[in-house]
């Protein structure tokens, strides 16, 4: 079921698509979209977002934690707010829509209301989080954790690969590290994040929209493997303590463990070897593990198994391995009231409401500790994400926006 869109809905969708395309110009790398937390490109994107908010009559600002925030008052000043938004940081070589869709769609909701001078019983607040991908620093979600009153204070001392601390980067960006700890919001009645699905289910079922029921729990680990660097020509194979071949075996063991269990996924997404020369046996390797599952107990069991396998491989290969947990988020159940409200809004715009879980992590997990929270998914081509080939249609972009506007109008702060 997919109702035809009115010309005005399509025009709003086209405008949103054009903004998403223009927004991709804010990148840290030429010819590909890379916008890491608190980078120059992130700051330029934040300022552009603020300027667009200004065009819609909103005074937006960068808050202490590096989020862009703005408020569209309801009929009564100071009324409880429905907060809408997503993140504007990206992975390296990203697509245009992950996060950016939800942040710019939130602004488009206010643009639609403001164009008609329409005020609701509640305020609408817009947020463009900056730290969802966790690519630059080890921690992630600091922006949404801050609004929920759970800012991880120790995150500020983390350093990026160039040695810049999050504290220094946040100050440079226009944030305020000391006040990030005090950002816990009052008066937010609910949070809703629109986002591309990043998976193939909606496309497979011929549906443009989905309503998220739950978000998989996730753990990130950093593994350091120490062997002995040596001469690639002069050291016999039997005498080597090669950190990279050990890490390779560990990576395959991680994959094998994850494959044994439906719905559990594990990824080694980054691996670096030192000293990194063709004629030197690698003496040190650092790699990341990302493990996710819908059930926290299954994830915990998998982590324990993986730790045991890494330790056994290290012993057999006469290297040492150390593991540090850098991120942990339990599975998150979306609020039943928000799920019902989003399902109603989706049906109201002429689409069957498909309920589905999210395999990817989202700021909604952190916001759910502050207030009822939920998510609207928009179909993406082939389920492809974290890839420049990410793609959505103008029609899906428009119908997602229409459903979000409908939800915002029908929302009642309890
Ligand atoms: C964010 O995109 C994540 O799920 O890692
Ligand atoms: Mn995202
Ligand atoms: Mn992402």
Coordinates of N, CA, C and O and ligand atoms in Angstrom, one line a residue, residues 98 132-133 198 220 290 292 360-361 386, ligand 1:
X98 N 22.4 8.6 6.2 CA 22.6 8.1 7.6 C 22.7 9.3 8.5 O 23.6 10.1 8.5
X132 N 27.4 10.3 16.9 CA 26.7 9.0 16.8 C 27.6 7.9 16.3 O 27.5 6.8 16.7
X133 N 28.5 8.3 15.4 CA 29.3 7.2 14.8 C 30.5 6.7 15.6 O 30.9 5.5 15.4
X198 N 18.8 1.3 6.8 CA 20.2 0.7 6.8 C 20.1 -0.9 6.7 O 21.1 -1.5 7.1
X220 N 31.6 -2.5 22.0 CA 32.8 -2.3 21.2 C 34.0 -2.6 22.0 O 34.0 -2.2 23.2
X290 N 33.1 -5.1 17.1 CA 31.8 -4.5 17.3 C 30.9 -5.7 17.3 O 30.8 -6.5 16.3
X292 N 26.9 -7.2 18.2 CA 25.5 -6.7 18.5 C 24.5 -7.9 18.5 O 24.7 -8.8 17.7
X360 N 21.2 -1.4 13.6 CA 22.2 -0.3 13.9 C 21.9 0.4 15.2 O 20.7 0.3 15.7
X361 N 22.9 1.0 15.7 CA 22.7 1.8 17.0 C 22.2 3.2 16.6 O 22.5 3.7 15.5
X386 N 26.4 3.1 5.4 CA 27.9 3.2 5.7 C 28.7 3.0 4.5 O 29.7 2.3 4.4
Ligands
LIG1 C1 26.0 3.6 14.0 O1 25.8 3.8 12.8 C2 26.2 2.3 14.5 O2 25.2 1.5 14.6 O3 27.4 1.9 14.7

